[in-house]
PDB file of C-alpha atoms in Angstrom:
ATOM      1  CA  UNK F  10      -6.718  17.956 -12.697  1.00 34.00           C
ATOM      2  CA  UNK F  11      -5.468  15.940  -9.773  1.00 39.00           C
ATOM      3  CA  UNK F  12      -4.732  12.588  -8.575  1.00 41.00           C
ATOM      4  CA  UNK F  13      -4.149  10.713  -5.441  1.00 39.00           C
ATOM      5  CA  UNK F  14      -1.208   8.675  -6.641  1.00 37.00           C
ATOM      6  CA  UNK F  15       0.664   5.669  -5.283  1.00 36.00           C
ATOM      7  CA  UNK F  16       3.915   4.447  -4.387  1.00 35.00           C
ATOM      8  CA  UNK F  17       7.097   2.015  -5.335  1.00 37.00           C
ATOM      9  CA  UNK F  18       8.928   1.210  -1.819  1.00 37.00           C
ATOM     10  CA  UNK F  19      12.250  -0.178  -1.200  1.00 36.00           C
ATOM     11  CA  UNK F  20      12.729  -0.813   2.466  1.00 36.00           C
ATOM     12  CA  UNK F  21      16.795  -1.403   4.019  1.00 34.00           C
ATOM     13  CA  UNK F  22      15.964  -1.585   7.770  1.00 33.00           C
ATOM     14  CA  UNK F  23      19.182  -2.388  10.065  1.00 31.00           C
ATOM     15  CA  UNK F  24      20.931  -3.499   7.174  1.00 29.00           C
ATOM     16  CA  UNK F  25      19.119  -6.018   5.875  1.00 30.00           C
ATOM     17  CA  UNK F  26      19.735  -7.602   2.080  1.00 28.00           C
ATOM     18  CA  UNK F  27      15.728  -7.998   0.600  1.00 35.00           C
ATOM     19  CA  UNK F  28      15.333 -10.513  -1.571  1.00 40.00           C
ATOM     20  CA  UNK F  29      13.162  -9.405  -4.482  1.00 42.00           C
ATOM     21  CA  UNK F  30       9.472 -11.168  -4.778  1.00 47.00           C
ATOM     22  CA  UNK F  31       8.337 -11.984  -8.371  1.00 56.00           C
ATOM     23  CA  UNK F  32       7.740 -15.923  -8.562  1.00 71.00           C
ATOM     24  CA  UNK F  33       4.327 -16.396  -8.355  1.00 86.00           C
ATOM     25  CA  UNK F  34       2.687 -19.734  -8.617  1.00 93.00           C
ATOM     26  CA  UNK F  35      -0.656 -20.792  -9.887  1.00 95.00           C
ATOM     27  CA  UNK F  36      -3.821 -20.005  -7.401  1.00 96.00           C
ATOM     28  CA  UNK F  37      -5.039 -23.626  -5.938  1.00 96.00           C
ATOM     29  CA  UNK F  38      -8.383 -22.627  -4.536  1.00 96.00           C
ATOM     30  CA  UNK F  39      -8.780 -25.849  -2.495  1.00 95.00           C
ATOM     31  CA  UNK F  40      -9.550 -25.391   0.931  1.00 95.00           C
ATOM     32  CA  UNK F  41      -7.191 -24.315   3.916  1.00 94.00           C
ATOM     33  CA  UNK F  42      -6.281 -28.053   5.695  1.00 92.00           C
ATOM     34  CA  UNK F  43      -6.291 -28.059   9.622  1.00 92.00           C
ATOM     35  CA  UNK F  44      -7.472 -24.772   9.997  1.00 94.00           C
ATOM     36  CA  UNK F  45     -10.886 -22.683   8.486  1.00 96.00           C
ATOM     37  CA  UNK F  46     -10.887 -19.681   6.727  1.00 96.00           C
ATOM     38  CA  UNK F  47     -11.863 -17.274   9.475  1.00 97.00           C
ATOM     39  CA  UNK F  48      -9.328 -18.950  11.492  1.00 97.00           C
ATOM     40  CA  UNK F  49      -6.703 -17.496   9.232  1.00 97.00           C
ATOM     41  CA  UNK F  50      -8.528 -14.156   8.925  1.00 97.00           C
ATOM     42  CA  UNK F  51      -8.516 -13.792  12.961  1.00 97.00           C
ATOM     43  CA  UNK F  52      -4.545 -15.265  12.971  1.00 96.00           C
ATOM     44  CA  UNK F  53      -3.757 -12.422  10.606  1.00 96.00           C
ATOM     45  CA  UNK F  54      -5.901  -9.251  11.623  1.00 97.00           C
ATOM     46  CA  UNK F  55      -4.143  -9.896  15.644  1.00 97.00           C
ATOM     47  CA  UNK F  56      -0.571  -9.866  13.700  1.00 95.00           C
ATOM     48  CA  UNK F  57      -1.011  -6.848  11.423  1.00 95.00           C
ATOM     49  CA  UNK F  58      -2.429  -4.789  15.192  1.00 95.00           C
ATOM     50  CA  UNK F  59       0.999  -5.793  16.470  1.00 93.00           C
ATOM     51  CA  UNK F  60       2.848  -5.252  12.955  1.00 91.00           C
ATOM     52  CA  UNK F  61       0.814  -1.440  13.295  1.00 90.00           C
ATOM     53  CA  UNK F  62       1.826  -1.182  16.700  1.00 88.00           C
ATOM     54  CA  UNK F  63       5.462  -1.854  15.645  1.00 85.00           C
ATOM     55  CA  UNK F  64       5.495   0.535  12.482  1.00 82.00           C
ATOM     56  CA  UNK F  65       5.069   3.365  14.689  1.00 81.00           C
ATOM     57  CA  UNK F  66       8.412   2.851  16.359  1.00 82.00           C
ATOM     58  CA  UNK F  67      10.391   2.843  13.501  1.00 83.00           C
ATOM     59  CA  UNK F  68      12.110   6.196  11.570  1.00 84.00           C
ATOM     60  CA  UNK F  69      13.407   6.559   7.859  1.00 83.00           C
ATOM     61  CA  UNK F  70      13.611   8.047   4.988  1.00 86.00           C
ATOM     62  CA  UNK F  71      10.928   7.703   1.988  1.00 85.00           C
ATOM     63  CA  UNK F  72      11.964   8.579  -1.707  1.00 85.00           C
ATOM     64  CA  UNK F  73       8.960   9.704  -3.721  1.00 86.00           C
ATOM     65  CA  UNK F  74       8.660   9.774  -6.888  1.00 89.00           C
ATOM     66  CA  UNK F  75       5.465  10.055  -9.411  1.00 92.00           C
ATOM     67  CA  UNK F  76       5.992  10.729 -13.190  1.00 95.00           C
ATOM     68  CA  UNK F  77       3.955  11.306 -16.620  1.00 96.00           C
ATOM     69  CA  UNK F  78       5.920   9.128 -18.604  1.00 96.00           C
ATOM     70  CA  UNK F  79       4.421  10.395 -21.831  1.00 96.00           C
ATOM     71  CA  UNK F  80       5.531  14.087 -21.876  1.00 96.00           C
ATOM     72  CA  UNK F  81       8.556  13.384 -19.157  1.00 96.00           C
ATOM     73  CA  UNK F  82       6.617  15.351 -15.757  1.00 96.00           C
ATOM     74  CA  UNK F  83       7.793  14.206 -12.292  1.00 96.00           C
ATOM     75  CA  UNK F  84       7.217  15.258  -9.321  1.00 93.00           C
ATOM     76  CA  UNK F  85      10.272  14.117  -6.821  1.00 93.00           C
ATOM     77  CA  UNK F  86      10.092  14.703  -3.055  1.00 91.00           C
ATOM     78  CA  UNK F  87      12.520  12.964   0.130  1.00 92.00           C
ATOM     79  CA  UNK F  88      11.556  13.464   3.052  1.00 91.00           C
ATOM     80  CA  UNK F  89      12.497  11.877   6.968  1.00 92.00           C
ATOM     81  CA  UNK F  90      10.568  10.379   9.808  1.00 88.00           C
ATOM     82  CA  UNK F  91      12.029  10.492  12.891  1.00 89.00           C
ATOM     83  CA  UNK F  92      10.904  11.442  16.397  1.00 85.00           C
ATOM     84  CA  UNK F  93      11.310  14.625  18.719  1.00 85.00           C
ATOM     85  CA  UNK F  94      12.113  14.600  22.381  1.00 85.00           C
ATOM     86  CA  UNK F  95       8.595  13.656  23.412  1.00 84.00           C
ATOM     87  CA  UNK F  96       8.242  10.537  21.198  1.00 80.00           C
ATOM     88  CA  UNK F  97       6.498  12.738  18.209  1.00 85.00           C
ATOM     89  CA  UNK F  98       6.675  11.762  14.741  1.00 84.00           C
ATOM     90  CA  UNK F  99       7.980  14.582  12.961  1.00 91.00           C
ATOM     91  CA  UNK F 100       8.422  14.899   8.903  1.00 90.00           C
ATOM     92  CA  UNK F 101      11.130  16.741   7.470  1.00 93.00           C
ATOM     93  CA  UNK F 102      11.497  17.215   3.638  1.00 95.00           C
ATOM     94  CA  UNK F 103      15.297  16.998   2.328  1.00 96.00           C
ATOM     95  CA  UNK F 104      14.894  17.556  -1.238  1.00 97.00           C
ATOM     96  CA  UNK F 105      12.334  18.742  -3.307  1.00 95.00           C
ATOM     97  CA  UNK F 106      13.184  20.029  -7.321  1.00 96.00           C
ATOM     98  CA  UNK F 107      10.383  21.429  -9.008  1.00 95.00           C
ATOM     99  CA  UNK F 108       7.210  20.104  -9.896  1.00 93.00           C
ATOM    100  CA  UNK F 109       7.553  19.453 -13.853  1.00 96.00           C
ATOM    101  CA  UNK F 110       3.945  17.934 -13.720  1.00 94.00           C
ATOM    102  CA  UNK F 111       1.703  19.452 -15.942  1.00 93.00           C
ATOM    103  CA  UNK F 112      -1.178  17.297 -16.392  1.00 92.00           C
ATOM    104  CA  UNK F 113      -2.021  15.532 -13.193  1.00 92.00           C
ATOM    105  CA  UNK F 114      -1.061  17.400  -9.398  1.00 90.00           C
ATOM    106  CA  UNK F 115      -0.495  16.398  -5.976  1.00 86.00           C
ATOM    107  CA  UNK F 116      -3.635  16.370  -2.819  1.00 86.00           C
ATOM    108  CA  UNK F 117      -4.504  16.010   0.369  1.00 84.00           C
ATOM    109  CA  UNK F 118      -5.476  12.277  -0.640  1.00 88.00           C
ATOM    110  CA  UNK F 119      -2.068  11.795  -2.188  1.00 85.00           C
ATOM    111  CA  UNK F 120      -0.246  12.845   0.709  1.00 79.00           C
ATOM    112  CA  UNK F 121      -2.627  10.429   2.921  1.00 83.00           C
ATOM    113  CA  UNK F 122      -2.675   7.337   1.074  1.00 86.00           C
ATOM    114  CA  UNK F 123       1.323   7.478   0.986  1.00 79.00           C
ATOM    115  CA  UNK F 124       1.714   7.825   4.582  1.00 76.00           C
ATOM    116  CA  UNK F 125      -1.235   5.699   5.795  1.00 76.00           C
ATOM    117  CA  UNK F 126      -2.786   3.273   3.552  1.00 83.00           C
ATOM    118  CA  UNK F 127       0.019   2.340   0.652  1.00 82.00           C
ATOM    119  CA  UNK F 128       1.536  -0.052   3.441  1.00 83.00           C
ATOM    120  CA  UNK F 129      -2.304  -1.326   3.767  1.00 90.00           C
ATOM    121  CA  UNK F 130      -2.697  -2.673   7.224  1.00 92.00           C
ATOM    122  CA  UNK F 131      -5.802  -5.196   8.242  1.00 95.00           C
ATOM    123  CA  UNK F 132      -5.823  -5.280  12.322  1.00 95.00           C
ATOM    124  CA  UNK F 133      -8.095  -7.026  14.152  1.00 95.00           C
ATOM    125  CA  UNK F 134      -9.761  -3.163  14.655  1.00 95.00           C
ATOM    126  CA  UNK F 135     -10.428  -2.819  10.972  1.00 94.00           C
ATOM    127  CA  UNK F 136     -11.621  -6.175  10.117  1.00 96.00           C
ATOM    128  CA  UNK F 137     -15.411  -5.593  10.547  1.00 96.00           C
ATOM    129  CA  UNK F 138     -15.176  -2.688   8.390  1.00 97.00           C
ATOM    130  CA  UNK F 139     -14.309  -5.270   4.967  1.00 97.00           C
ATOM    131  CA  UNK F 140     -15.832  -8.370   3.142  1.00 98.00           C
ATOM    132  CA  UNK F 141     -12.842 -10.792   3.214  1.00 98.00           C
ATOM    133  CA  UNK F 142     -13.050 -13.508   1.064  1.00 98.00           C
ATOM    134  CA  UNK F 143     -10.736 -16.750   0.671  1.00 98.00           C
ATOM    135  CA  UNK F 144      -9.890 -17.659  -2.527  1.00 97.00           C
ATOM    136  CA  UNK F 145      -6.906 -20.031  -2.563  1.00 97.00           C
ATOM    137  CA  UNK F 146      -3.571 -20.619  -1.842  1.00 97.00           C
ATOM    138  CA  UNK F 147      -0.771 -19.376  -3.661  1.00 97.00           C
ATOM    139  CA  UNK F 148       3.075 -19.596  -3.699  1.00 95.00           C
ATOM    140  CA  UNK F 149       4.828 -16.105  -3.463  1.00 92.00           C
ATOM    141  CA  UNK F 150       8.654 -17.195  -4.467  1.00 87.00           C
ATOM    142  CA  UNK F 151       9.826 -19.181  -1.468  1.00 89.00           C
ATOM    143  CA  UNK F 152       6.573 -18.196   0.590  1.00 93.00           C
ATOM    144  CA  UNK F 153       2.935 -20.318   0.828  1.00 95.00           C
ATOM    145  CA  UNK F 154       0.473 -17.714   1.413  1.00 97.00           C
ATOM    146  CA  UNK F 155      -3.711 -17.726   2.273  1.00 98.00           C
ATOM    147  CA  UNK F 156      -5.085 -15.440  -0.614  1.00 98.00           C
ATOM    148  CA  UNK F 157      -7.927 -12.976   0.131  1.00 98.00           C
ATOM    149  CA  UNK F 158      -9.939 -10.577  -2.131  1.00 98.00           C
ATOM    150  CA  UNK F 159     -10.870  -8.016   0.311  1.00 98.00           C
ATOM    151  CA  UNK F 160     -13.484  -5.045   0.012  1.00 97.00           C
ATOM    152  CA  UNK F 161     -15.009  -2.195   2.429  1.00 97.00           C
ATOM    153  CA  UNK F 162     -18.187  -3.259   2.980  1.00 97.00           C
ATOM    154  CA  UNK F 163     -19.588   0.428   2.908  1.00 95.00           C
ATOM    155  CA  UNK F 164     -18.111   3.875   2.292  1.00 94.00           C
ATOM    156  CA  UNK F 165     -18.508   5.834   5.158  1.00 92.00           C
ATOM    157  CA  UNK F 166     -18.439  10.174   4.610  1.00 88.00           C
ATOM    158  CA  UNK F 167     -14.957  10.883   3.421  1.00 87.00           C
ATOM    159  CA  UNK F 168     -13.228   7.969   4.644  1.00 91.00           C
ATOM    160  CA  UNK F 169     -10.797   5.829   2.743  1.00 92.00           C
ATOM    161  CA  UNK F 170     -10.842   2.192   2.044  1.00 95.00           C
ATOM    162  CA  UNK F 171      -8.361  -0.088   0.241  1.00 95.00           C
ATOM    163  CA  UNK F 172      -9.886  -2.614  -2.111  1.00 97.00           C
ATOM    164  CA  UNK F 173      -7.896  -5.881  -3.821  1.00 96.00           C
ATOM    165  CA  UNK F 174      -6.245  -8.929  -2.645  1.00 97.00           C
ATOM    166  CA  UNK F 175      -3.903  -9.985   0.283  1.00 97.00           C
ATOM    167  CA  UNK F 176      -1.529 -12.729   0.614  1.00 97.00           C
ATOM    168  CA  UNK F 177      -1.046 -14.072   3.869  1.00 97.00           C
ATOM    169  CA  UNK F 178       2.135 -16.145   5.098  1.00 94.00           C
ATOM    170  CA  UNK F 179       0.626 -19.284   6.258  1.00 94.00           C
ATOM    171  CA  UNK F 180       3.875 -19.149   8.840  1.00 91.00           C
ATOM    172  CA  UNK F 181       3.683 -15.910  10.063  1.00 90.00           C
ATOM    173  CA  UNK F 182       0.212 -14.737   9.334  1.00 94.00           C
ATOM    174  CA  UNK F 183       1.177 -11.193   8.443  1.00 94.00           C
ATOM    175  CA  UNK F 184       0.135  -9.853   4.896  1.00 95.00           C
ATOM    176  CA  UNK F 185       3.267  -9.884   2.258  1.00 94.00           C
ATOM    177  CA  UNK F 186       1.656  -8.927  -0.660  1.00 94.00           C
ATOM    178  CA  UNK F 187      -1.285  -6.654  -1.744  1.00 94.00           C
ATOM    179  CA  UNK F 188      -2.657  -5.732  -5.143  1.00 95.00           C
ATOM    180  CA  UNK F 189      -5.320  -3.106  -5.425  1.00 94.00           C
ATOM    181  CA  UNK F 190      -6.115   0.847  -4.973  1.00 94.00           C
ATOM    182  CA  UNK F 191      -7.610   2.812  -2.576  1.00 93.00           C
ATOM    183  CA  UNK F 192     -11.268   4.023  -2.843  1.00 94.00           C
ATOM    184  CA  UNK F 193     -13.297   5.992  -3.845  1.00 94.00           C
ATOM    185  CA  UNK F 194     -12.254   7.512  -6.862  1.00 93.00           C
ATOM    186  CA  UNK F 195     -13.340  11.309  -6.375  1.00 91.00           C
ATOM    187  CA  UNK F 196     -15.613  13.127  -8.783  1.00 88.00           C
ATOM    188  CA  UNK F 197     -16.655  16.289  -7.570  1.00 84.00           C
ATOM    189  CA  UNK F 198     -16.979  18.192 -11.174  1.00 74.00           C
ATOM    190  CA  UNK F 199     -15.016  17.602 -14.621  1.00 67.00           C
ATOM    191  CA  UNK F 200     -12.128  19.715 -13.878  1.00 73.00           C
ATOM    192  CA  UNK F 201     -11.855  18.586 -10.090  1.00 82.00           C
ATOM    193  CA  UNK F 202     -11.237  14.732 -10.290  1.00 91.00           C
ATOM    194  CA  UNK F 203      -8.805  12.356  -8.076  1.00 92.00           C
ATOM    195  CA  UNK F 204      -8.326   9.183  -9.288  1.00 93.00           C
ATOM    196  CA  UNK F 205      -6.528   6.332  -7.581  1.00 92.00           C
ATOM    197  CA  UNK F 206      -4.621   3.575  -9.969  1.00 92.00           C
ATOM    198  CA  UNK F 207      -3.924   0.052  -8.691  1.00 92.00           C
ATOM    199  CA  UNK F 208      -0.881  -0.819  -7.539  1.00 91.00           C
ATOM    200  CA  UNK F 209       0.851  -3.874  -6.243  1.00 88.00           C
ATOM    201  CA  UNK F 210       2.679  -3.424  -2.486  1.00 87.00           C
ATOM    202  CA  UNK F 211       5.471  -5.944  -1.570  1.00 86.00           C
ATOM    203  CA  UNK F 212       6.771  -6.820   2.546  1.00 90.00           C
ATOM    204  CA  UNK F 213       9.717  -8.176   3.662  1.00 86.00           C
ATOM    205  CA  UNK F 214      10.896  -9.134   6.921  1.00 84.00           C
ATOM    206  CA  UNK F 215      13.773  -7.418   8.809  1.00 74.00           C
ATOM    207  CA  UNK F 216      16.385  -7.976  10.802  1.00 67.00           C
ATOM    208  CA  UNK F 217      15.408  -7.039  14.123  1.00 66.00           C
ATOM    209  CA  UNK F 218      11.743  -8.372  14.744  1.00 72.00           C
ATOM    210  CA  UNK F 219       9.101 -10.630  13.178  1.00 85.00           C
ATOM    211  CA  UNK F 220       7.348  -8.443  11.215  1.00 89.00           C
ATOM    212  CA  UNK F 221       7.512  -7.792   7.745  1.00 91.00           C
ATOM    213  CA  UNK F 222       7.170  -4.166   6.821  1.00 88.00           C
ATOM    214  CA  UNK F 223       6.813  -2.700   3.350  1.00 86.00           C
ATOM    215  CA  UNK F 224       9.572  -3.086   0.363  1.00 80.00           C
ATOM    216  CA  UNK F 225       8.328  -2.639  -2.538  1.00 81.00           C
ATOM    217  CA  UNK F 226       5.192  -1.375  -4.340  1.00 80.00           C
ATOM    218  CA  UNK F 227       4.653  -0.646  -8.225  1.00 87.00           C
ATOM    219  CA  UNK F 228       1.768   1.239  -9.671  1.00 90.00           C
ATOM    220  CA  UNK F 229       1.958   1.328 -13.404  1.00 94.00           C
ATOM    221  CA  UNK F 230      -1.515   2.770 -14.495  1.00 95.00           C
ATOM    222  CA  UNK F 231      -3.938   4.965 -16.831  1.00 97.00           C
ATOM    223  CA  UNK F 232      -6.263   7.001 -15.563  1.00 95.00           C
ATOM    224  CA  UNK F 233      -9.651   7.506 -17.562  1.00 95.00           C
ATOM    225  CA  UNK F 234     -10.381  11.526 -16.182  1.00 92.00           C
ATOM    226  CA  UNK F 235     -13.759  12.547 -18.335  1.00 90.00           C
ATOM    227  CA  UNK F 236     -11.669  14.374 -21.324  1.00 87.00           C
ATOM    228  CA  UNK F 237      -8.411  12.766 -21.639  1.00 92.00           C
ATOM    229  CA  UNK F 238      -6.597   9.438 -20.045  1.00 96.00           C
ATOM    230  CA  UNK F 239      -3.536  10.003 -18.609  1.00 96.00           C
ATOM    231  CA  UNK F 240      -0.582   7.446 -17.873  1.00 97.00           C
ATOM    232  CA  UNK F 241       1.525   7.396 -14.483  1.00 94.00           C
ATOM    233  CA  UNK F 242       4.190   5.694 -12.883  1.00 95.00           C
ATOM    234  CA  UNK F 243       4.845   6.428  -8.731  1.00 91.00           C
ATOM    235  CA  UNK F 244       7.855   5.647  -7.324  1.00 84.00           C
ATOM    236  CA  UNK F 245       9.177   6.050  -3.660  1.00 80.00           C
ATOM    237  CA  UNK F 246      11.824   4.042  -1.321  1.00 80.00           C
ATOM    238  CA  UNK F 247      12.195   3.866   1.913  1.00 78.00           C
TER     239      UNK F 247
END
């Protein structure tokens, strides 16, 4: 059976000391003062395409880790991002012990949602594709953020969608928090099943720019496959 799993990030860009998020105050759904809703949403989505934009130019290592915690399998891979002469992203794996999973395994999916929709981006390109809807406003430790539940408003053929809720910095407009999964879950027969658990995805700001790329994301989850649940833990740092 397989899984597209998720990831736990640490990000230390140009040396900068992250301070951990994990204060979270109650949701006040009262509405957004001096500006509207869709305001915010068209703030945030021209951010996150410069945020994307700025992402690209940026190497480093990633740490992955996903594990079965009840019968001990892991599956451990580093791997770098840097670029080649031409400006090319090229991936080059470090270290990679065996594979001790046994009842879950890796896929295309997996591979995918680390790279390219973990960090979930919302640009201004993408926004037409979800239903975003304000819910509140919420303190994030030392942050006030616009809160969003946000959903694809259709599947389209094999493409993949994150599903959840944002926070938004209500200084910088760029998403800091997300808590969801990506979808859809994938059931082609009863041995041949990817399932995606939710995970939580924290940003930070670094040194050298305004934007705040991805820290830290958790995904503590069971899986319901059709003849047995399974529990899983990811891991990775950048």
């Amino acid at each position: 059976m397989r899984i597209a799993f998720l990831t736990v990030m640490t990000v230390a860009l140009c040396g900068t000391a992250l301070n951990a998020f994990g204060d979270e105050g109650p949701l006040d759904t009262a509405q957004p003062k001096g500006v509207t809703s869709d305001e915010i949403i068209q703030h945030f989505a021209a951010k996150e395409k410069e945020f994307k934009l700025a992402l690209d130019q940026y190497g480093y290592r990633q740490d992955v880790k996903v594990q079965t915690p009840e019968d001990g399998g892991e599956y451990h891979q580093v791997f770098d991002v840097a670029f080649d002469d031409q400006g090319r992203r090229v991936k080059n794996v470090v270290f990679a012990p065996q594979d001790t999973l046994q009842r879950i395994g890796m896929t295309q999916q997996d591979v995918d949602d680390i790279e390219n929709r973990l960090p979930f981006v919302l640009t201004s390109d993408e926004i037409n594709e979800y239903s975003i809807l304000y819910v509140g406003q919420q303190q994030e430790d030392d942050l006030h953020c616009y809160v969003f539940d946000v959903a694809p408003k259709q599947i389209e053929g094999k493409k993949r969608y994150f599903q959840g809720r944002i926070w938004v910095d209500d200084h910088d407009f760029q998403i800091v928090k997300t808590y969801g999964k990506t979808v859809p879950d994938i059931r082609k027969k009863k041995n041949n099943e990817n399932l995606f658990p939710k995970f939580t995805t924290y940003r930070q700001q670094v040194s050298d720019g305004p934007f705040w790329f991805p820290a830290y994301t958790r995904a503590e989850d069971t899986l319901h496959f059709s003849n047995q649940d399974v529990k899983i833990r990811e891991i990775v740092k950048y």
